[in-house]
mmCIF file of C-alpha atoms and ligand atoms in Angstrom:
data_model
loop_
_atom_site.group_PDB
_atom_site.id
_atom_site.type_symbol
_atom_site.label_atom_id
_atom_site.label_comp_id
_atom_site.label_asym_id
_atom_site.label_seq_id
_atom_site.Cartn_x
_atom_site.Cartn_y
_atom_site.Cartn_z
ATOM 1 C CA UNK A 524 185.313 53.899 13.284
ATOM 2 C CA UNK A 525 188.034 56.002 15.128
ATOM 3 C CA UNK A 526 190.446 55.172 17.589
ATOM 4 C CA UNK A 527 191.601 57.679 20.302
ATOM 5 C CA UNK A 528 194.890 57.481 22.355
ATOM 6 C CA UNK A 529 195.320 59.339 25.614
ATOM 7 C CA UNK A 530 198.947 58.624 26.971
ATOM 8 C CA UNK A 531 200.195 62.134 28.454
ATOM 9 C CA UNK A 532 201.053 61.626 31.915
ATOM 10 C CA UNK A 533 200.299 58.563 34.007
ATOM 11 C CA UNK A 534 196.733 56.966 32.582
ATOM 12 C CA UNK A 535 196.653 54.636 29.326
ATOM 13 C CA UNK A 536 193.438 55.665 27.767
ATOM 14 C CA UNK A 537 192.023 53.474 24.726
ATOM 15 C CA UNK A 538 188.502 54.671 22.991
ATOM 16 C CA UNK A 539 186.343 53.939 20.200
ATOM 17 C CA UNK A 540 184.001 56.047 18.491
ATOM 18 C CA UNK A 541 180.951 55.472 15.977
ATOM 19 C CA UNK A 542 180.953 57.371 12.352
ATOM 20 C CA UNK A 543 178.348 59.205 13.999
ATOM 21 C CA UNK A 544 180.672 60.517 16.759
ATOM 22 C CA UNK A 545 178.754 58.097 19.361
ATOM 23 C CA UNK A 546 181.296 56.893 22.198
ATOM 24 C CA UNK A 547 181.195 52.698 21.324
ATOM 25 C CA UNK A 548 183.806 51.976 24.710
ATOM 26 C CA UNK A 549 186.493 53.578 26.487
ATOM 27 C CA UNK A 550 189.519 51.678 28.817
ATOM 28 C CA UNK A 551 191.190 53.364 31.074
ATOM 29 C CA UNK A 552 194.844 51.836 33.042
ATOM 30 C CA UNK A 553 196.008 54.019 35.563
ATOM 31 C CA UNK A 554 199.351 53.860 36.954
ATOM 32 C CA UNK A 555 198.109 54.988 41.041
ATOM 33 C CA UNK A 556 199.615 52.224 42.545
ATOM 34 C CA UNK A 557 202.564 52.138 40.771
ATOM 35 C CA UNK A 558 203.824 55.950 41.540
ATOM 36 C CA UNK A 559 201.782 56.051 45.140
ATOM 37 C CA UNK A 560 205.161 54.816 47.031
ATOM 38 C CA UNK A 561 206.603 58.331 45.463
ATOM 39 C CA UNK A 562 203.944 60.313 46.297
ATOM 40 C CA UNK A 563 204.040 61.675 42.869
ATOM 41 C CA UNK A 564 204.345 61.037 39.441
ATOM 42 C CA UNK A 565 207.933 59.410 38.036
ATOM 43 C CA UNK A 566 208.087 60.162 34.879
ATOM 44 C CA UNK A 567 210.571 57.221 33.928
ATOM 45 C CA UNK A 568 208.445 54.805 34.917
ATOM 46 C CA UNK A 569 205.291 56.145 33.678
ATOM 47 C CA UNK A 570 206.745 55.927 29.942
ATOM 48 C CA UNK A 571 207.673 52.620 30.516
ATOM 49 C CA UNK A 572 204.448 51.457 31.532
ATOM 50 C CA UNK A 573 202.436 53.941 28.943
ATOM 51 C CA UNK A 574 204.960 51.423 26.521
ATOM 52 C CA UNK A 575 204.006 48.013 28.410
ATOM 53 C CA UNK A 576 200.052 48.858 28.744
ATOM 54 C CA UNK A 577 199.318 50.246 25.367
ATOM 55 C CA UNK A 578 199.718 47.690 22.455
ATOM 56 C CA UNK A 579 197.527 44.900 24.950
ATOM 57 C CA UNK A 580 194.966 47.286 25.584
ATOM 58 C CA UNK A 581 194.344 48.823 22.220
ATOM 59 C CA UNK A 582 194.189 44.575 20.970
ATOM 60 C CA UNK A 583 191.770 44.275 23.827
ATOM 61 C CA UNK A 584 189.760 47.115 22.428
ATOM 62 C CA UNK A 585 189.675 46.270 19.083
ATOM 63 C CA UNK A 586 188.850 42.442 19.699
ATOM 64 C CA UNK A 587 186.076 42.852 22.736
ATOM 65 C CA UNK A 588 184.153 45.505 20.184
ATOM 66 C CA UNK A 589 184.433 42.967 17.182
ATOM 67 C CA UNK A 590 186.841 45.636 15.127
ATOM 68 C CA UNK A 591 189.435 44.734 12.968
ATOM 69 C CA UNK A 592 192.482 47.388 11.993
ATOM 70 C CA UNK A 593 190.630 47.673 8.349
ATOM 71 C CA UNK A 594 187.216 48.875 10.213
ATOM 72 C CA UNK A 595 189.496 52.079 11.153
ATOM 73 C CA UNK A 596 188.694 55.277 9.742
ATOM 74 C CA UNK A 597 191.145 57.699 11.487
ATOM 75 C CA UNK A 598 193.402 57.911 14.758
ATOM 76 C CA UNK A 599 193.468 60.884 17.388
ATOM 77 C CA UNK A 600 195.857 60.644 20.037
ATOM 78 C CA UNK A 601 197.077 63.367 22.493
ATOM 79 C CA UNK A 602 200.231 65.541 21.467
ATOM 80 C CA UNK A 603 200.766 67.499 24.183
ATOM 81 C CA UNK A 604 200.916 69.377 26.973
ATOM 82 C CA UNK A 605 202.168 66.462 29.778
ATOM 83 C CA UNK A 606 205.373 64.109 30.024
ATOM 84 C CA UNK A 607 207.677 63.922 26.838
ATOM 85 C CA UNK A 608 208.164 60.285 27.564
ATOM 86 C CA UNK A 609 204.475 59.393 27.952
ATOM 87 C CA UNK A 610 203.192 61.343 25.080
ATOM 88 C CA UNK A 611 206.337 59.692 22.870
ATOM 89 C CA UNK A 612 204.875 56.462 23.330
ATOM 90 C CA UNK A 613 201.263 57.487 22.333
ATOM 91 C CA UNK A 614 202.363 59.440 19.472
ATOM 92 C CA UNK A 615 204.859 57.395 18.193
ATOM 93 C CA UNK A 616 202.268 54.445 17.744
ATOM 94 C CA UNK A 617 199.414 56.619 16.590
ATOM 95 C CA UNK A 618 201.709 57.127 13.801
ATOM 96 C CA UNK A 619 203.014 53.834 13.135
ATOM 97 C CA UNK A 620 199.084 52.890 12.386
ATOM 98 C CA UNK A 621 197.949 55.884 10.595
ATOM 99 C CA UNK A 622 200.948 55.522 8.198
ATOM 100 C CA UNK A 623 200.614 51.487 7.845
ATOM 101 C CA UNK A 624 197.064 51.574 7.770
ATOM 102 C CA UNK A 625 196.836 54.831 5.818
ATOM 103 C CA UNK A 626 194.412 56.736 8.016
ATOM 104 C CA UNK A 627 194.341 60.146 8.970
ATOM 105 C CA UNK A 628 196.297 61.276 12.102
ATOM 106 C CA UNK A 629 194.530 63.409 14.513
ATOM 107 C CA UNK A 630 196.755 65.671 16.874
ATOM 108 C CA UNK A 631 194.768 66.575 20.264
ATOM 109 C CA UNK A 632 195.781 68.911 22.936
ATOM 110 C CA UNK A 633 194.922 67.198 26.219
ATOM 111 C CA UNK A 634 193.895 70.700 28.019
ATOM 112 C CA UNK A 635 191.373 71.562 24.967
ATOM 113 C CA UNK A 636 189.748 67.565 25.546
ATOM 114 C CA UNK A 637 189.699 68.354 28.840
ATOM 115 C CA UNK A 638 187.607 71.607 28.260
ATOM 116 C CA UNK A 639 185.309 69.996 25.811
ATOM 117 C CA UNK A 640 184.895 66.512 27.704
ATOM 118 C CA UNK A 641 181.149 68.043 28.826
ATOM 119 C CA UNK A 642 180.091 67.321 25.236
ATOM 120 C CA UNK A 643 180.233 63.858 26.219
ATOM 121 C CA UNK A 644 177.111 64.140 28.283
ATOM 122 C CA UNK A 645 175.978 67.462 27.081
ATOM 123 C CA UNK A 646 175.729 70.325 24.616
ATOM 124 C CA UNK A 647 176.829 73.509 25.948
ATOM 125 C CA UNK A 648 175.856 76.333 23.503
ATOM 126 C CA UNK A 649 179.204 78.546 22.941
ATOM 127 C CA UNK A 650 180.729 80.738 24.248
ATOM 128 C CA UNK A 651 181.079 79.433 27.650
ATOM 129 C CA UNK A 652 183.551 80.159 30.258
ATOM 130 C CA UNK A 653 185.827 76.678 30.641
ATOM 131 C CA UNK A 654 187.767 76.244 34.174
ATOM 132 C CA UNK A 655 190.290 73.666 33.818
ATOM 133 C CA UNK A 656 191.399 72.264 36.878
ATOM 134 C CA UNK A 657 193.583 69.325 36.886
ATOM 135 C CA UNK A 658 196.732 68.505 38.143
ATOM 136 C CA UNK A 659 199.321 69.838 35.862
ATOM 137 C CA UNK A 660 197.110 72.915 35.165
ATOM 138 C CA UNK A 661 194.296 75.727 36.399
ATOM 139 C CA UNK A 662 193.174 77.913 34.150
ATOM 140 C CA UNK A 663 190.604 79.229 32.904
ATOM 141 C CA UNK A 664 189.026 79.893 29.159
ATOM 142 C CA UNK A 665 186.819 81.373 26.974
ATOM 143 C CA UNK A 666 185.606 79.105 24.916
ATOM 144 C CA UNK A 667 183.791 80.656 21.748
ATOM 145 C CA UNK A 668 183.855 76.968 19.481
ATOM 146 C CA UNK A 669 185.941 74.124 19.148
ATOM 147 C CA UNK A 670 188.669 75.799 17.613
ATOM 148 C CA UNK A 671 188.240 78.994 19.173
ATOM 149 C CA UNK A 672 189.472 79.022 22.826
ATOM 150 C CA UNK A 673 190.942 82.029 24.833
ATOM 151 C CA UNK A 674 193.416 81.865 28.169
ATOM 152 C CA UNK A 675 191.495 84.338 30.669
ATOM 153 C CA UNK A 676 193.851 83.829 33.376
ATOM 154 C CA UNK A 677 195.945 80.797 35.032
ATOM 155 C CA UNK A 678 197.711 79.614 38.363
ATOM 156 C CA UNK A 679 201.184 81.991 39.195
ATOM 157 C CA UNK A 680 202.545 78.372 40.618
ATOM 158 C CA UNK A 681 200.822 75.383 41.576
ATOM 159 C CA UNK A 682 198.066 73.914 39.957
ATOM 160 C CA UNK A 683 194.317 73.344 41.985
ATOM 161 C CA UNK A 684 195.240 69.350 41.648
ATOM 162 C CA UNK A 685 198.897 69.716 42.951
ATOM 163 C CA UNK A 686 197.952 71.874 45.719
ATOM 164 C CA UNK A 687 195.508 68.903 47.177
ATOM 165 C CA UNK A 688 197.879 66.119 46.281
ATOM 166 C CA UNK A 689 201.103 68.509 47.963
ATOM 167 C CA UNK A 690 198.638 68.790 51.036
ATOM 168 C CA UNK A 691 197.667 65.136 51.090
ATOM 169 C CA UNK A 692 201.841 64.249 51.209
ATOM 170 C CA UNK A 693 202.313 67.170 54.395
ATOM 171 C CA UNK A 694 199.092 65.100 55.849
ATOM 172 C CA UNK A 695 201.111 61.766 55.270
ATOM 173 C CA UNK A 696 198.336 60.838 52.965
ATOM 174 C CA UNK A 697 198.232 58.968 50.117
ATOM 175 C CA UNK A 698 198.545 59.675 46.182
ATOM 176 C CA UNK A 699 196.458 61.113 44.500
ATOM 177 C CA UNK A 700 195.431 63.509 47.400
ATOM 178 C CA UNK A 701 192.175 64.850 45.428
ATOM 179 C CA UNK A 702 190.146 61.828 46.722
ATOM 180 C CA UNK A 703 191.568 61.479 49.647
ATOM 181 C CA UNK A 704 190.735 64.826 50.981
ATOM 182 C CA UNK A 705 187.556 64.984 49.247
ATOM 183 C CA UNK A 706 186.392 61.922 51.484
ATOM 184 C CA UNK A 707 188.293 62.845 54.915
ATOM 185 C CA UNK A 708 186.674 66.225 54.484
ATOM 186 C CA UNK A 709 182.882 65.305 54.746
ATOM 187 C CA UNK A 710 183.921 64.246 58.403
ATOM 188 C CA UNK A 711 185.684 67.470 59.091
ATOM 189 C CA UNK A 712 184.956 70.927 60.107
ATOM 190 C CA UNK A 713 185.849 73.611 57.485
ATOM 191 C CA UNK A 714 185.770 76.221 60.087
ATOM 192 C CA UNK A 715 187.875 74.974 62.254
ATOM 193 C CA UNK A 716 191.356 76.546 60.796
ATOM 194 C CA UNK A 717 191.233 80.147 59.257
ATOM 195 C CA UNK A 718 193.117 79.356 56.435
ATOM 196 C CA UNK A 719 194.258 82.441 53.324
ATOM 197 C CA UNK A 720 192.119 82.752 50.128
ATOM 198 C CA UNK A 721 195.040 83.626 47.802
ATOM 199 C CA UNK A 722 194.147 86.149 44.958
ATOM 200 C CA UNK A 723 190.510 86.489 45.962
ATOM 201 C CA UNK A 724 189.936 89.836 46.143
ATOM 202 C CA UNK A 725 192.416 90.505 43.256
ATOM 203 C CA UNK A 726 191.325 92.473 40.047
ATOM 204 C CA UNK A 727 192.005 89.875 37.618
ATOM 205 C CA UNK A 728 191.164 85.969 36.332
ATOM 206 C CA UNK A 729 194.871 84.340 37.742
ATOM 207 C CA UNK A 730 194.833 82.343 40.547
ATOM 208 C CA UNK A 731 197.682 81.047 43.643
ATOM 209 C CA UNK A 732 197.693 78.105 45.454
ATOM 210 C CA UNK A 733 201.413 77.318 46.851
ATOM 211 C CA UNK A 734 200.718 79.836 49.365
ATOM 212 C CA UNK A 735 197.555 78.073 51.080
ATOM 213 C CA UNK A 736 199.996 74.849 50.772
ATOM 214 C CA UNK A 737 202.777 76.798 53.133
ATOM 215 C CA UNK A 738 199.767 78.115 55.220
ATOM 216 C CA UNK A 739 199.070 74.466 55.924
ATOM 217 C CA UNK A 740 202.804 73.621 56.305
ATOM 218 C CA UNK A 741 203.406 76.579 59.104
ATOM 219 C CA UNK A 742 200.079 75.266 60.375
ATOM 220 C CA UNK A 743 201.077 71.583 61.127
ATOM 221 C CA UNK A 744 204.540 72.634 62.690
ATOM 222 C CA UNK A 745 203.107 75.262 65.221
ATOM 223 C CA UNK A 746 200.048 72.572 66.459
ATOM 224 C CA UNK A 747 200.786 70.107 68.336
ATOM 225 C CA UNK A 748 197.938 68.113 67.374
ATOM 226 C CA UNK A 749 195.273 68.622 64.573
ATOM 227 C CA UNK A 750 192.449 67.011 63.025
ATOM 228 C CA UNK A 751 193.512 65.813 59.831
ATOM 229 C CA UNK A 752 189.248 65.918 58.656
ATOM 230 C CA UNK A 753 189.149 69.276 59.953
ATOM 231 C CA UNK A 754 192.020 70.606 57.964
ATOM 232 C CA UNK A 755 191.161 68.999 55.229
ATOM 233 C CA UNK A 756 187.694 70.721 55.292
ATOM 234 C CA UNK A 757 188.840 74.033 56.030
ATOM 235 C CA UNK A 758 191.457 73.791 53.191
ATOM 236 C CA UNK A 759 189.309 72.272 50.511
ATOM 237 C CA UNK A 760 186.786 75.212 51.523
ATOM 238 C CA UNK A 761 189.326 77.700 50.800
ATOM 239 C CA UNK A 762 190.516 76.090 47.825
ATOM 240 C CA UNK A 763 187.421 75.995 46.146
ATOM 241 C CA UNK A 764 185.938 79.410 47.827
ATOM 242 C CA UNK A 765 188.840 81.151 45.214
ATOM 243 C CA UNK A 766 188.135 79.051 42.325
ATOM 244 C CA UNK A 767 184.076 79.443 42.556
ATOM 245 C CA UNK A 768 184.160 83.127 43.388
ATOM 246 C CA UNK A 769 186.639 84.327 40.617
ATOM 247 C CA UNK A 770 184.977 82.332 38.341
ATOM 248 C CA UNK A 771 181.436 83.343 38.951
ATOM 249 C CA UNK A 772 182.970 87.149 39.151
ATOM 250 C CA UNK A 773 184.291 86.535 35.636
ATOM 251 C CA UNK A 774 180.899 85.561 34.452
ATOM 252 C CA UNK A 775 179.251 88.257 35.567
ATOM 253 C CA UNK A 776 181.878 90.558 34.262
ATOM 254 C CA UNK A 777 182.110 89.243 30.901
ATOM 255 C CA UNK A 778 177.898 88.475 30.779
ATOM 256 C CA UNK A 779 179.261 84.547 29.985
ATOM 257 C CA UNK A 780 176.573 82.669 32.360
ATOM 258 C CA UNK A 781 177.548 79.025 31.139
ATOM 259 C CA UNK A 782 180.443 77.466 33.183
ATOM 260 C CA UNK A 783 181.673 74.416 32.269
ATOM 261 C CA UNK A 784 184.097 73.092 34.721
ATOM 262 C CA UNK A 785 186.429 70.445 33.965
ATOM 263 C CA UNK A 786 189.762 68.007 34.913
ATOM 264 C CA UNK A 787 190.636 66.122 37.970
ATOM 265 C CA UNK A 788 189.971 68.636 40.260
ATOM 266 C CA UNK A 789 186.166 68.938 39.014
ATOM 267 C CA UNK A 790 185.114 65.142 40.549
ATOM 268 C CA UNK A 791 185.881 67.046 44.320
ATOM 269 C CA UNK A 792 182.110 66.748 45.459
ATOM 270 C CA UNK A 793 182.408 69.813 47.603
ATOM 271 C CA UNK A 794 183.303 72.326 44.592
ATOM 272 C CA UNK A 795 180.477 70.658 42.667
ATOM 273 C CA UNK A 796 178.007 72.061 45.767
ATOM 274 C CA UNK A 797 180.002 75.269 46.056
ATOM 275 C CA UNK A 798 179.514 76.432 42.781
ATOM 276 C CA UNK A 799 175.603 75.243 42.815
ATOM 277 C CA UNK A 800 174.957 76.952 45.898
ATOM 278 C CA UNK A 801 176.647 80.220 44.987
ATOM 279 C CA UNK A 802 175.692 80.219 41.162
ATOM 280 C CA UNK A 803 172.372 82.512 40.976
ATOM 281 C CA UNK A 804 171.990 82.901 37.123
ATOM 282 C CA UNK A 805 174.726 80.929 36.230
ATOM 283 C CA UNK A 806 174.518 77.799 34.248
ATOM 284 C CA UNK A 807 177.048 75.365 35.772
ATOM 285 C CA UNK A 808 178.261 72.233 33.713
ATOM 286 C CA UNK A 809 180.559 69.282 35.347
ATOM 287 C CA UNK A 810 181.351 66.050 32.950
ATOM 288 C CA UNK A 811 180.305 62.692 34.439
ATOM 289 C CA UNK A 812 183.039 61.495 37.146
ATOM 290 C CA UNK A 813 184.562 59.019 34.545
ATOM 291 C CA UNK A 814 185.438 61.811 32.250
ATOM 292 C CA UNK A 815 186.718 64.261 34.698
ATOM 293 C CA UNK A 816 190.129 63.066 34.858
ATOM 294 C CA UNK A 817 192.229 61.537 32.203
ATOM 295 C CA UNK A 818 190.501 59.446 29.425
ATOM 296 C CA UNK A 819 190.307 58.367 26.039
ATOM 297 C CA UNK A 820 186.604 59.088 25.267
ATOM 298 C CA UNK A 821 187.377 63.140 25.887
ATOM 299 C CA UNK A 822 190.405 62.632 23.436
ATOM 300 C CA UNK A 823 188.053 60.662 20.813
ATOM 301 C CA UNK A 824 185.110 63.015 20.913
ATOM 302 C CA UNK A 825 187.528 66.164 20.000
ATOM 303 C CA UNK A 826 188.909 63.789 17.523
ATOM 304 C CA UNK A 827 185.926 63.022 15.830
ATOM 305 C CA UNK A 828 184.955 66.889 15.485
ATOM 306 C CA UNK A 829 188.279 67.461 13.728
ATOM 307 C CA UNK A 830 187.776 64.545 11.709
ATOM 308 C CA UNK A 831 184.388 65.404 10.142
ATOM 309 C CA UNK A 832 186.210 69.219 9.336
ATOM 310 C CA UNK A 833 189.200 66.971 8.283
ATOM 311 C CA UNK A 834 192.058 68.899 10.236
ATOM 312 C CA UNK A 835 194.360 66.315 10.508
ATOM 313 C CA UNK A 836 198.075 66.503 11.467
ATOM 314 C CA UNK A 837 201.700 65.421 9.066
ATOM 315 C CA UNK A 838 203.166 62.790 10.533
ATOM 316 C CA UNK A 839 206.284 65.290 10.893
ATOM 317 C CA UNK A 840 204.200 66.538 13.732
ATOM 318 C CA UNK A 841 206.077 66.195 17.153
ATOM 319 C CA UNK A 842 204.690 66.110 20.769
ATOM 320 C CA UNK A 843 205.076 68.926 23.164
ATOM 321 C CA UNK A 844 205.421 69.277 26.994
ATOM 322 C CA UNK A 845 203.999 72.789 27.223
ATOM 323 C CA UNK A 846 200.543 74.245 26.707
ATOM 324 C CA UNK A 847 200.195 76.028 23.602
ATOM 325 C CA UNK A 848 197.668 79.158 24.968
ATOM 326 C CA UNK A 849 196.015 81.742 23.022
ATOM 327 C CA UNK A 850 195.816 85.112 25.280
ATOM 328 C CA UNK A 851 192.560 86.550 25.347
ATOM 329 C CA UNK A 852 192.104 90.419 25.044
ATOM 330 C CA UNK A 853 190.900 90.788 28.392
ATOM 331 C CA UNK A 854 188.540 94.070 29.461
ATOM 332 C CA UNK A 855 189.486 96.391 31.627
ATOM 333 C CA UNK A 856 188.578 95.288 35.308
HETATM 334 O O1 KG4 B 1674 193.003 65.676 34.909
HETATM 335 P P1 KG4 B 1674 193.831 64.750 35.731
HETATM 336 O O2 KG4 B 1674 193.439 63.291 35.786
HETATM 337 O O3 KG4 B 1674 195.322 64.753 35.266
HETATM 338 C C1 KG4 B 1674 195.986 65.898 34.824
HETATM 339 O O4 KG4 B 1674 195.838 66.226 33.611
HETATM 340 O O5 KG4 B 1674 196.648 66.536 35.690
HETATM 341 O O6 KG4 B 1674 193.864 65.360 37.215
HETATM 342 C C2 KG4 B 1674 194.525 64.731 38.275
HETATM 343 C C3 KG4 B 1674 194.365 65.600 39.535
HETATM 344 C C4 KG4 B 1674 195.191 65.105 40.731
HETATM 345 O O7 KG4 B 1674 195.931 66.189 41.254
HETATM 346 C C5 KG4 B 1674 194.124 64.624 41.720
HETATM 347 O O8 KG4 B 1674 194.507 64.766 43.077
HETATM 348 C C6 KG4 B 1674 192.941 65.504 41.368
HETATM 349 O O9 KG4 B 1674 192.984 65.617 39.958
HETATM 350 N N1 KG4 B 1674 191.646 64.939 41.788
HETATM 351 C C7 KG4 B 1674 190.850 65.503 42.721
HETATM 352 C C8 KG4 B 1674 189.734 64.623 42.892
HETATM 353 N N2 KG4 B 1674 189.905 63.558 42.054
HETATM 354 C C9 KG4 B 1674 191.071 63.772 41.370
HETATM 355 N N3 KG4 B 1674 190.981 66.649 43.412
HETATM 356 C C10 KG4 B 1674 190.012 66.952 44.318
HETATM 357 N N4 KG4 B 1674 188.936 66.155 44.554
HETATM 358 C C11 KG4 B 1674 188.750 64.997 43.878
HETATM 359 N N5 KG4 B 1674 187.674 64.248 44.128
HETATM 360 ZN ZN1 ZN B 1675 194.350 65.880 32.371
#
């Protein structure tokens, strides 16, 4: 039996996996009513709540599944990238079992789960091309095995996640803005305001997104009344219109036809029928909702492959706020 920890930002993620690398459970706490007042994440009080939600809900794990402490054969928890303080409280507990109980410690990186999370429903043969879009990051990957990932390109600024929850706050909507949008824009018109495509037609795999947020700003102080569906439409359109159409152009270019797209940003239902309608020999992958944005299981599954090649981390090992990228050599465009 392995346990898997997911604490870096503002979920508490619990999971248990078989021997066999079968999923057994997964709990998930999020903190979106506690930050929503903010409109953002506050990283103070997400530690202390990673700290308060934790302990119960790895007991509650453990006891609803019948599993005592002994029954553990290894821990994986989340290093890094996302909050210091969060990841602290994860790590620091991971440790205190492995070294008690005398079990291996896994170290995950949460942007690698997050790019192998489709393995949960599906096997994707390698290499694939891997578009992470979630709130802290957008980037995207080639991914050649589970050890073996490449950066292709990533965002100049804002991240695909931050851009919709940036927009939701100029809207006066809530946090997270993802879902928000997502919803208000199946009642909108996505023609309606001609809105930029940032980096579209640009020869290479990075991507921009604070600019289509300042479009929006300029937008709502020169109107003197909008349709918040429509502009939601015709910004989500945009959004995704540059993160579909690089992507499939990077495909194509590299002759990579499986996509797997992944994080937060990869539950919006209309860049789930984007990429569908525009994909022609593409083969596009999306993990089930659950396991789009922050979890446990993703963490445990990525676990459980470095368990069985047993590449486990020193307890010397120390979190990290940054992500750790290799640079693919990338062809001439
Ligand atoms: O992967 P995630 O849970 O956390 C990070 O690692 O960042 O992603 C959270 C992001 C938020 O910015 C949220 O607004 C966005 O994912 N998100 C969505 C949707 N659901 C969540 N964005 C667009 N459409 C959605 N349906
Ligand atoms: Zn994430």
């Amino acid at each position: 039996m392995l346990l898997a920890i997911e604490t870096s930002c503002d979920e508490t993620g619990v999971a248990l996996f078989s021997e066999e690398g079968t999923l057994i459970k997964d709990y998930v706490y999020s903190q979106v009513a506690l930050h929503s007042p903010f409109g953002g994440i506050v990283p103070e009080l997400a530690s202390r709540k990673q700290l308060e939600i934790l302990y119960p809900l790895v007991k509650r794990a453990l006891e609803e599944n019948n599993i005592k402490l002994s029954d553990l054969k290894a821990i994986a928890v989340t290093f890094g990238p996302g909050l210091i303080g969060s990841l602290l409280v994860g790590v620091t507990f991971a440790k205190a079992l492995s070294l008690s109980l005398r079990i291996p410690l896994i170290a995950i990186d949460h942007l690698a789960a997050h790019l192998f999370s489709i393995f949960l429903e599906s096997e994707v043969p390698f290499p694939y091309l891997g578009l992470l879009i979630s709130g802290g990051h957008t980037a995207l990957f080639m991914v050649k095995d589970f050890d073996e990932y490449e950066l292709l390109g990533h965002t100049r600024d804002d991240a695909a996640g931050e851009a919709f929850d940036k927009v939701a706050k100029l809207l006066g909507l809530p946090y997270p803005g993802g879902p928000i949008i997502d919803q208000l824009a199946q009642k909108g018109n996505a023609s309606r305001y001609n809105l930029p495509r940032p980096m579209l037609e640009e020869n290479n795999f990075d991507f921009s997104f604070s600019g289509l947020k300042t479009a929006i700003y300029l937008l709502l102080k020169r109107e003197q009344e909008i349709s918040k569906e429509d502009l939601c439409a015709s910004f989500q359109l945009a959004l995704c219109e540059v993160l579909v159409e690089k992507t499939l152009r990077a495909s194509r270019l590299l002759k990579v036809p499986n996509i797997v797209v992944a994080g937060g940003v990869s539950a919006n239902s209309f860049l789930r029928r984007l990429f569908m309608e525009r994909a022609e020999r593409e083969n596009i992958f999306f993990p089930p909702l659950p396991y789009c944005t922050d979890n446990a299981a993703m963490v445990g599954f990525l676990g459980w492959v470095k368990w069985k090649k047993g590449d486990f981390a020193s307890l010397e090992a120390e979190p990290y706020t940054r992500a750790l990228f290799k640079k693919a050599t990338l062809p001439l465009l």
